[in-house]
Coordinates of C-alpha atoms in Angstrom, one line a residue:
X1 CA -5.6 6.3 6.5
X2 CA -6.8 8.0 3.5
X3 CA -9.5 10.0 2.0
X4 CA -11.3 8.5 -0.7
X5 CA -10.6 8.9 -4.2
X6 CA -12.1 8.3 -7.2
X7 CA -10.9 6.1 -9.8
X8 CA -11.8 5.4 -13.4
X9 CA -15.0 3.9 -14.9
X10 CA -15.6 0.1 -13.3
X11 CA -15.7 -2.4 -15.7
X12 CA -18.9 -4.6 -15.9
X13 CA -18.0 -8.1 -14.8
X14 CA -21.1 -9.4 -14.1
X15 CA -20.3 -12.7 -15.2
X16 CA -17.2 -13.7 -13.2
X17 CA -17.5 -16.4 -10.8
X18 CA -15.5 -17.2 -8.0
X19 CA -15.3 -20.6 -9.0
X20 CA -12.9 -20.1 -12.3
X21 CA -9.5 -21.3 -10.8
X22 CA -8.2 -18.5 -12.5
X23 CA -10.3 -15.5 -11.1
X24 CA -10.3 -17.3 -8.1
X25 CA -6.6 -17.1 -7.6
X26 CA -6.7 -13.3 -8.9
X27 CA -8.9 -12.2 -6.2
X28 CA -7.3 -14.3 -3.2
X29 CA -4.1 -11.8 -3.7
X30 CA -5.8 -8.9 -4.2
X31 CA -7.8 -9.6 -0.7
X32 CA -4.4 -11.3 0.7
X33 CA -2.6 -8.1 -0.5
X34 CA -5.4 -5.3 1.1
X35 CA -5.6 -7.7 4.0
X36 CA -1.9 -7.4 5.0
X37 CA -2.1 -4.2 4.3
X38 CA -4.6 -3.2 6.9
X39 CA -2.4 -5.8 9.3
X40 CA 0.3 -3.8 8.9
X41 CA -1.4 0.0 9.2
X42 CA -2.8 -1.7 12.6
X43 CA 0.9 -2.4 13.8
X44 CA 2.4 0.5 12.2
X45 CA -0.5 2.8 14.1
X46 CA 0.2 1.3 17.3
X47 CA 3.5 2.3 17.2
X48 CA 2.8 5.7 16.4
X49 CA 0.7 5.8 19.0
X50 CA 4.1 5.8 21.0
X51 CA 5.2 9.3 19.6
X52 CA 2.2 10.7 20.3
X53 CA 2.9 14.2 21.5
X54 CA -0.6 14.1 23.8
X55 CA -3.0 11.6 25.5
X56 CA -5.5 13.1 22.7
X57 CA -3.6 12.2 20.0
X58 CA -2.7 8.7 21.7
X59 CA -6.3 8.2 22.0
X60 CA -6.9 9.2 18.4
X61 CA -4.7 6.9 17.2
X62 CA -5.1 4.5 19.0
X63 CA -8.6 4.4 17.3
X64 CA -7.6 4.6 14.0
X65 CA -5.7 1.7 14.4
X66 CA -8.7 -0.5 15.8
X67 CA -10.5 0.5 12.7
X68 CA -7.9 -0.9 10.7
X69 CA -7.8 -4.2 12.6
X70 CA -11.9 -4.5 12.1
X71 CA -10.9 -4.4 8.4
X72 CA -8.5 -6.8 8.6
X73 CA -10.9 -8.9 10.1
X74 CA -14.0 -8.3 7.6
X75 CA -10.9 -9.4 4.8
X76 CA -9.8 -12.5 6.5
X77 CA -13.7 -13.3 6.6
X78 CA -13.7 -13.3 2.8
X79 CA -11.4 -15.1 2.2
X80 CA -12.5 -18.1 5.0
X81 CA -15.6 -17.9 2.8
X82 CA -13.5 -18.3 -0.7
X83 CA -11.8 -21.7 0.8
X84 CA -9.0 -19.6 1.4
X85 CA -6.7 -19.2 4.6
X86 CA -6.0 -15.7 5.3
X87 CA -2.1 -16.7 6.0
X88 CA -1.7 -18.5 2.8
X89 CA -3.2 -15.5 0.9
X90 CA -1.2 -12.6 2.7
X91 CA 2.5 -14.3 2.7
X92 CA 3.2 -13.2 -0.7
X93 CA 3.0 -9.7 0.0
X94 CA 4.8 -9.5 3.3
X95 CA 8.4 -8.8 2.2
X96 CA 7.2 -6.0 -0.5
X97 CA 4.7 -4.3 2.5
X98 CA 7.2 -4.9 5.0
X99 CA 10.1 -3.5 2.8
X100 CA 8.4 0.2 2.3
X101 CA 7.5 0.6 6.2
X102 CA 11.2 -0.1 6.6
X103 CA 12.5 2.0 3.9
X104 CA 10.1 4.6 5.6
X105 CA 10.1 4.7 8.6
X106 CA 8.9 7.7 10.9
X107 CA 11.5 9.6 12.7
X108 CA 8.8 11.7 14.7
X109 CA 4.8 12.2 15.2
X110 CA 4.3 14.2 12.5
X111 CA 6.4 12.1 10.3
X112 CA 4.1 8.9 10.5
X113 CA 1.1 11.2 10.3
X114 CA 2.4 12.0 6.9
X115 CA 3.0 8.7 5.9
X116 CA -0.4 7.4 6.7
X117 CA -2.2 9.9 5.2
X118 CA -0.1 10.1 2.6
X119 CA 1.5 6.9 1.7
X120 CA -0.9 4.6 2.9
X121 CA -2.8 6.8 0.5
X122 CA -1.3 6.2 -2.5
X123 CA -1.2 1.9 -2.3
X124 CA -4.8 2.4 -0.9
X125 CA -5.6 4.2 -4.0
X126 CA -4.0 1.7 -6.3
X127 CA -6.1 -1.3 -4.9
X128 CA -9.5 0.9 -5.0
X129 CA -8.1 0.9 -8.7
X130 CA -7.7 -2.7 -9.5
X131 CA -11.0 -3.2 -7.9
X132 CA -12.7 -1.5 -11.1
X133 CA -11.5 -5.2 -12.5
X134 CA -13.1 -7.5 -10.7
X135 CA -16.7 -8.8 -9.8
X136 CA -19.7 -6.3 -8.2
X137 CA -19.2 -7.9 -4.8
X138 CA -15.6 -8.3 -4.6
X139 CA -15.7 -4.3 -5.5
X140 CA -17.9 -3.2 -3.3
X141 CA -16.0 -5.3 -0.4
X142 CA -12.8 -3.4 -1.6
X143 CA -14.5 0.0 -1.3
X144 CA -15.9 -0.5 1.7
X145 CA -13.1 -1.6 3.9
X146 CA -11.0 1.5 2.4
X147 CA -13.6 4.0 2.8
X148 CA -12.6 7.3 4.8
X149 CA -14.6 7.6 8.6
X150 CA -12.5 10.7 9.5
X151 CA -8.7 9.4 9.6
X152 CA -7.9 11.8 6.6
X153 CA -9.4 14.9 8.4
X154 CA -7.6 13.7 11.8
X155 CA -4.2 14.0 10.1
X156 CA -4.8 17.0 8.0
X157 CA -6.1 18.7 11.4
X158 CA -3.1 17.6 13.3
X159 CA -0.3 18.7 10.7
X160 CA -1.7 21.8 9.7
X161 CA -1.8 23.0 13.1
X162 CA 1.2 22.1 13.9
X163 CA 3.3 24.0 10.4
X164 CA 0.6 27.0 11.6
X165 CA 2.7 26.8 14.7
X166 CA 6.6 25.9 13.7
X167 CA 6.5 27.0 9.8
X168 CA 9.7 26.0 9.8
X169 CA 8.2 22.1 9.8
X170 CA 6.8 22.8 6.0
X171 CA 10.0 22.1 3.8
X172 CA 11.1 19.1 6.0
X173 CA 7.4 17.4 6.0
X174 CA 7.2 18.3 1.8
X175 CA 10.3 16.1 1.5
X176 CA 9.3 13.4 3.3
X177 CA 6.2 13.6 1.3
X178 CA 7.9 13.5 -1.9
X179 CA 9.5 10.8 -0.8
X180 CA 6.9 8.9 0.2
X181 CA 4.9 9.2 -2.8
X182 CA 8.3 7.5 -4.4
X183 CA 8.1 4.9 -2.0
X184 CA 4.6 4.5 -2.4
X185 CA 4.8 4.0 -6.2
X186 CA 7.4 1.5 -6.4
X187 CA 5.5 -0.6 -4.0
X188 CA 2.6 -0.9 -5.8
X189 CA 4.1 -1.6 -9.0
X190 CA 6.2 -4.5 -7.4
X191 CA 2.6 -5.7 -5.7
X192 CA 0.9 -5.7 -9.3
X193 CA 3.9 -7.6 -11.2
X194 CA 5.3 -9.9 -9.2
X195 CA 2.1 -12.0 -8.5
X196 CA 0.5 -13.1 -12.4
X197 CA -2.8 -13.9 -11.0
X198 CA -2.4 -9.9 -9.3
X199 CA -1.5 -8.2 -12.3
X200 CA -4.0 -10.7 -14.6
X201 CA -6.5 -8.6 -12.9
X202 CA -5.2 -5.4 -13.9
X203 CA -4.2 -6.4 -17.7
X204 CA -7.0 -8.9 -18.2
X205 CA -7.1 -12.9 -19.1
X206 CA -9.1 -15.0 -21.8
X207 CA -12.5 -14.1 -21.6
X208 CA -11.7 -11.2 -19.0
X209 CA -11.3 -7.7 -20.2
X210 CA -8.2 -5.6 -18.4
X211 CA -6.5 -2.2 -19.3
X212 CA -4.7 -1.1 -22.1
X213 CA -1.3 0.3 -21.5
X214 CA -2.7 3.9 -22.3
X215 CA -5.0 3.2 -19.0
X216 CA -2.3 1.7 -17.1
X217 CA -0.5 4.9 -18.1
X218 CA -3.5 7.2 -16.7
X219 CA -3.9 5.0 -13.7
X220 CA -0.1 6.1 -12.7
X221 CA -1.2 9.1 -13.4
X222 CA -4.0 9.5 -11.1
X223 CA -2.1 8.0 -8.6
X224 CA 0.4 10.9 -8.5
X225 CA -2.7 13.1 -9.2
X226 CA -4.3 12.2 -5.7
X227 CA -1.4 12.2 -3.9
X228 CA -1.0 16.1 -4.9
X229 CA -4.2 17.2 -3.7
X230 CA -3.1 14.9 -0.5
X231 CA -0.2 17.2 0.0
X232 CA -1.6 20.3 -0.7
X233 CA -4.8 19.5 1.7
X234 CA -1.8 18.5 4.1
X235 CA -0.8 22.3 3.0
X236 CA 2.5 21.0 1.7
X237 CA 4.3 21.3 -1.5
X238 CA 4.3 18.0 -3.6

């Protein structure tokens, strides 16, 4: 659940072919990585769907989360097409994704809210930022499946209204923010390391340009950048 962001300039790889082993492999984990990603917002949104305070909010929910299963879907059919099985691609990531919804886990409604606005934010951030990497298509696949129809503004709604209502709920949500964005950071940084055909994407490979450690450096820094604004369109303190 984010809004979208805007990263920096796309590199022109107009020449890359899915058929180089190499690039092959690189973009097999990032679409195994986004793909178990969206599995897991599905799951995670279901179960939020429990604390839902209302049938409205259940129902709200509840639709946020099929829109995350039709992406999931629309990934897996990618990677059928690549030669790839979806399974084979996604296992790699499941014990880094699975490890930050366990290390974050909502205590209340308003608490997931957060987190999926906000920390599904910030990893969805860092894959629209890899995606300046790698071929037109593969981009514009990446963009599309993380592109905003309303989930930000349901969550910004929802929370605002209710701080409007209990200020009190303004200092305990900013923390769990902060932490989140924490969270958030150190998963996609484990994400982009441990896998070399991942992070060849972000840091290049012969014939293939990547960024420098000055753009690594401002891609951190948008990162923290965007979740700010989240926090503060949330109406919290980051």
């Amino acid at each position: 659940m984010s809004d979208d962001a805007t990263p920096g300039p796309s590199v022109d790889l107009a020449g890359e072919s899915a058929d180089e082993p190499g690039y092959l492999a690189a973009v097999t984990d990032l679409l195994g990585a986004l793909a178990y990603g969206e599995l897991r917002a599905f799951s995670q949104l279901a179960k939020d769907a429990e604390l839902a305070p209302t049938l409205h909010h259940k129902s709200a929910l509840a639709v946020l989360a099929a829109h995350e299963l039709k992406n999931y879907s629309v990934l897996t059919e990618r990677l059928q097409s690549l030669g790839v099985e979806p399974e084979t691609a996604m296992e790699p990531f499941v014990a880094a994704v699975d490890a930050f919804h366990e290390r974050t886990a909502a205590s209340d409604f308003l608490e997931g809210l957060v987190k999926a606005y906000v920390g599904e934010g910030i990893a969805q951030d860092f894959y629209r930022e890899i995606s300046r990497y790698v071929d037109e298509d593969t981009r514009a696949l990446v963009v599309s499946v993380l592109e905003d129809t309303g989930q930000a503004e349901f969550a910004v709604t929802v929370v605002r209204e209710a701080i409007a209502a209990d200020p009190r709920l303004a200092g305990r949500l900013a923390l769990w923010g902060r932490r989140l964005v924490g969270e958030a950071i150190t998963q996609a940084q484990r994400v982009g390391v441990e896998r070399d055909a991942l992070a060849s994407i972000l840091v290049g490979a012969p014939g293939r340009a990547g960024a420098d450690l000055a753009e690594l450096g401002r891609m951190f820094a948008r990162l923290t950048d965007e979740h700010s604004r989240r926090m503060e369109r949330l109406g919290l303190s980051a």
